[in-house]
Short mmCIF file of C-alpha atoms and ligand atoms in Angstrom, two decimals:
data_model
loop_
_atom_site.label_atom_id
_atom_site.label_comp_id
_atom_site.label_asym_id
_atom_site.label_seq_id
_atom_site.Cartn_x
_atom_site.Cartn_y
_atom_site.Cartn_z
CA MET A 1 206.27 84.50 90.56
CA GLY A 2 209.21 83.41 88.30
CA LEU A 3 210.46 81.91 91.47
CA SER A 4 207.29 80.12 92.43
CA LEU A 5 207.06 78.76 88.84
CA LEU A 6 210.56 77.33 89.12
CA ALA A 7 209.93 75.82 92.55
CA TYR A 8 206.88 74.11 90.92
CA ALA A 9 208.85 72.70 88.34
CA LEU A 10 211.59 71.45 90.70
CA LEU A 11 208.95 69.82 92.93
CA ALA A 12 207.26 68.44 89.91
CA VAL A 13 210.60 66.70 88.69
CA MET A 14 211.35 65.35 92.20
CA GLY A 15 207.78 64.11 92.89
CA ILE A 16 207.76 62.15 89.66
CA TRP A 17 211.08 60.76 90.53
CA MET A 18 209.67 59.67 93.85
CA PHE A 19 206.56 58.14 92.43
CA ARG A 20 208.85 56.09 89.91
CA ALA A 21 211.06 54.89 92.62
CA ARG A 22 208.07 53.77 94.83
CA THR A 23 206.11 52.27 92.03
CA LEU A 24 209.10 50.40 90.43
CA ARG A 25 210.62 49.77 93.67
CA GLN A 26 213.87 51.22 92.95
CA ALA A 27 216.19 53.11 95.70
CA GLU A 28 216.04 56.78 95.70
CA PRO A 29 218.56 59.20 97.33
CA HIS A 30 217.49 60.01 100.90
CA TRP A 31 217.90 63.62 100.36
CA LEU A 32 215.21 63.52 97.56
CA ARG A 33 212.14 63.60 100.05
CA SER A 34 213.61 66.43 102.38
CA LEU A 35 214.56 68.67 99.31
CA HIS A 36 211.03 68.32 98.10
CA TYR A 37 209.91 69.28 101.37
CA ILE A 38 212.15 72.26 101.74
CA ILE A 39 211.42 73.65 98.15
CA GLY A 40 207.77 72.98 99.01
CA VAL A 41 207.81 75.06 101.96
CA CYS A 42 209.66 77.88 99.89
CA MET A 43 206.83 77.74 97.07
CA VAL A 44 204.13 78.13 99.84
CA SER A 45 206.07 81.27 101.28
CA LEU A 46 206.29 82.75 97.96
CA VAL A 47 202.70 82.36 96.92
CA LEU A 48 201.55 83.83 100.20
CA LEU A 49 204.04 86.68 99.86
CA LEU A 50 202.56 87.36 96.36
CA LEU A 51 199.03 87.28 98.09
CA LEU A 52 199.99 89.96 100.45
CA ILE A 53 201.72 92.08 97.92
CA GLY A 54 198.75 91.94 95.69
CA ILE A 55 196.15 92.51 98.42
CA ILE A 56 198.35 95.44 99.77
CA GLY A 57 199.29 96.91 96.46
CA THR A 58 195.60 96.78 95.36
CA TYR A 59 193.87 98.10 98.60
CA GLY A 60 196.53 100.97 98.72
CA HIS A 61 195.82 101.99 95.08
CA PHE A 62 191.96 101.66 94.85
CA GLY A 63 191.06 101.50 98.48
CA ARG A 64 189.12 98.27 97.71
CA LEU A 65 189.68 94.85 96.17
CA GLY A 66 187.99 92.88 93.38
CA GLN A 67 189.16 94.80 90.36
CA SER A 68 189.36 91.85 88.11
CA GLN A 69 189.30 87.99 87.91
CA HIS A 70 192.81 88.22 89.31
CA LEU A 71 191.44 88.15 92.67
CA TRP A 72 189.71 85.09 92.17
CA ALA A 73 192.71 83.47 90.43
CA GLY A 74 194.90 84.45 93.23
CA LEU A 75 192.69 83.04 95.91
CA VAL A 76 192.08 79.74 94.30
CA THR A 77 195.84 79.40 93.68
CA VAL A 78 196.58 80.06 97.59
CA ALA A 79 193.74 77.90 98.52
CA LEU A 80 195.24 74.85 96.40
CA VAL A 81 198.87 75.56 97.30
CA LEU A 82 197.79 75.29 101.16
CA LEU A 83 195.55 71.99 100.31
CA SER A 84 198.72 70.71 98.66
CA ALA A 85 200.97 71.40 101.65
CA GLY A 86 198.33 70.40 104.03
CA THR A 87 197.91 66.80 102.45
CA ALA A 88 201.76 66.46 101.98
CA VAL A 89 202.19 66.43 105.73
CA GLN A 90 199.70 63.62 106.09
CA ILE A 91 201.47 61.33 103.74
CA PRO A 92 204.49 60.39 105.85
CA VAL A 93 202.39 59.67 108.92
CA GLY A 94 200.59 56.71 106.95
CA GLN A 95 197.41 58.56 105.51
CA TYR A 96 198.00 57.15 102.13
CA TRP A 97 194.86 58.72 100.73
CA ALA A 98 196.61 62.06 101.07
CA ARG A 99 199.06 61.09 98.37
CA SER A 100 196.30 61.05 95.71
CA VAL A 101 194.73 64.37 96.95
CA HIS A 102 198.44 65.68 97.02
CA ILE A 103 199.05 64.86 93.34
CA GLY A 104 195.54 65.75 92.15
CA THR A 105 195.84 69.17 93.92
CA ASN A 106 199.16 69.78 92.34
CA ILE A 107 197.78 69.19 88.78
CA ALA A 108 194.98 71.66 89.49
CA LEU A 109 197.55 73.95 90.84
CA PHE A 110 199.43 74.09 87.42
CA VAL A 111 196.18 75.41 86.09
CA ALA A 112 195.70 77.72 88.72
CA PHE A 113 199.13 79.14 88.17
CA VAL A 114 198.42 79.64 84.46
CA TRP A 115 195.11 81.52 85.46
CA VAL A 116 196.62 83.71 87.94
CA SER A 117 199.56 84.37 85.61
CA LEU A 118 197.41 85.37 82.63
CA THR A 119 195.01 87.49 84.73
CA GLY A 120 197.99 88.98 86.52
CA TRP A 121 199.55 89.92 83.23
CA SER A 122 196.32 91.73 82.02
CA VAL A 123 196.10 93.60 85.17
CA VAL A 124 199.79 94.90 84.46
CA GLN A 125 198.63 95.87 81.04
CA LYS A 126 196.18 98.28 82.36
CA TYR A 127 198.79 100.14 84.19
CA LEU A 128 201.12 100.53 81.05
CA PRO A 129 200.51 103.69 79.01
C1 HEM B 1 203.25 72.82 98.39
C2 HEM B 1 204.24 72.38 98.64
C3 HEM B 1 204.81 70.77 98.70
C4 HEM B 1 205.15 70.01 99.81
C5 HEM B 1 205.12 70.72 101.14
C6 HEM B 1 205.36 68.75 99.34
C7 HEM B 1 205.66 67.72 100.06
C8 HEM B 1 205.54 66.43 99.84
C9 HEM B 1 205.75 65.04 100.80
C10 HEM B 1 206.04 65.27 102.36
C11 HEM B 1 205.53 64.19 100.03
C12 HEM B 1 205.45 62.51 100.52
C13 HEM B 1 206.80 61.99 100.66
C14 HEM B 1 206.66 60.71 101.05
O1 HEM B 1 206.20 59.78 100.47
O2 HEM B 1 207.06 60.52 102.27
C15 HEM B 1 205.13 64.52 98.80
C16 HEM B 1 204.86 63.59 97.72
C17 HEM B 1 204.74 64.02 96.29
N1 HEM B 1 204.88 65.04 95.83
FE1 HEM B 1 204.94 66.76 96.89
N2 HEM B 1 204.97 68.61 97.98
C18 HEM B 1 204.79 69.96 97.59
C19 HEM B 1 204.54 70.25 96.29
C20 HEM B 1 204.51 69.36 95.26
C21 HEM B 1 204.12 69.56 93.79
C22 HEM B 1 203.98 71.22 93.25
C23 HEM B 1 204.26 68.51 92.92
C24 HEM B 1 204.20 68.28 91.56
C25 HEM B 1 203.95 69.42 90.61
C26 HEM B 1 204.50 67.49 93.90
C27 HEM B 1 204.41 66.06 93.75
C28 HEM B 1 204.37 65.12 94.57
C29 HEM B 1 204.39 63.71 94.17
C30 HEM B 1 204.08 63.12 92.63
C31 HEM B 1 204.50 63.00 95.35
C32 HEM B 1 204.27 61.51 95.40
C33 HEM B 1 205.64 60.79 95.50
C34 HEM B 1 205.14 59.15 95.63
O3 HEM B 1 204.19 58.80 94.97
O4 HEM B 1 205.86 58.43 96.26
N3 HEM B 1 204.55 67.99 95.18
N4 HEM B 1 205.31 65.89 98.64
C1 HEM B 2 200.34 83.17 93.09
C2 HEM B 2 200.50 84.30 92.35
C3 HEM B 2 199.75 85.56 92.78
C4 HEM B 2 198.80 85.65 93.69
C5 HEM B 2 198.31 84.84 94.84
C6 HEM B 2 198.29 86.98 93.48
C7 HEM B 2 197.10 87.64 94.21
C8 HEM B 2 196.78 88.91 93.93
C9 HEM B 2 195.56 89.76 94.76
C10 HEM B 2 194.49 88.85 95.71
C11 HEM B 2 195.59 90.83 94.13
C12 HEM B 2 194.34 91.83 94.45
C13 HEM B 2 193.29 91.78 93.33
C14 HEM B 2 192.16 92.54 93.44
O1 HEM B 2 191.82 92.84 94.43
O2 HEM B 2 191.63 92.66 92.21
C15 HEM B 2 196.59 90.97 93.24
C16 HEM B 2 196.81 92.11 92.57
C17 HEM B 2 197.63 92.29 91.57
N1 HEM B 2 198.57 91.32 90.83
FE1 HEM B 2 198.54 89.48 91.65
N2 HEM B 2 199.06 87.75 92.34
C18 HEM B 2 199.86 86.65 92.02
C19 HEM B 2 200.58 86.59 90.77
C20 HEM B 2 200.69 87.82 89.86
C21 HEM B 2 201.31 87.97 88.78
C22 HEM B 2 202.16 86.83 88.26
C23 HEM B 2 201.28 89.38 88.22
C24 HEM B 2 201.99 89.86 87.07
C25 HEM B 2 202.08 89.05 85.85
C26 HEM B 2 200.52 90.11 89.01
C27 HEM B 2 200.13 91.26 88.99
C28 HEM B 2 199.38 91.82 89.73
C29 HEM B 2 198.91 93.21 89.91
C30 HEM B 2 199.52 94.20 88.65
C31 HEM B 2 198.03 93.71 90.71
C32 HEM B 2 197.30 94.91 91.06
C33 HEM B 2 198.27 95.67 91.96
C34 HEM B 2 197.83 96.94 92.43
O3 HEM B 2 196.60 97.32 91.90
O4 HEM B 2 198.52 97.88 92.76
N3 HEM B 2 200.18 89.17 90.20
N4 HEM B 2 197.53 90.01 93.09
#
């Protein structure tokens, strides 16, 4: 989770950088877009991995899912991450509406990350003596 938060922070910095460069018509290093993309793919993989671990762990332990709000928080996070990635690939092929959706989704994703972390933490508390 720490790694996905790190990835999110890096993506946010690069995204804001690209946004500034575009609106102020400044030059930006050409590696910026590729690196944003690569780190984006890493973040998607990390979140999917957490989903997999969460589901397998919970299912193995309780034999069923839905122990807490954390399930919903997790599913919402995954949905937003996939939406963000899905709209991201539309931007370079000329679908400019996708840019606003990409940015909006990523703001919502921040809230989802906070929610999934807080609920995840409260699930952890249940296991501590
Ligand atoms: C899910 C993983 C992500 C992928 C695969 C991804 C990929 C992309 C791509 C391909 C673009 C279009 C670049 C272009 O104009 O050609 C883009 C733009 C952008 N991304 Fe991401 N991104 C991801 C996550 C994020 C996150 C988490 C943030 C911020 C928290 C972010 C912020 C931005 C911003 C602000 C832009 C707009 C740049 C502009 O206006 O020119 N992205 N992203
Ligand atoms: C994107 C991030 C995350 C996703 C997508 C995710 C997803 C999930 C899902 C779907 C479950 C099954 C919940 C249920 O059926 O009730 C789960 C369980 C769990 N998650 Fe997460 N989670 C994430 C982050 C976290 C974090 C940050 C923590 C800890 C601070 C955490 C701790 C746990 C624990 C302790 C369980 C129960 C595991 C078990 O019973 O063996 N998760 N997670």
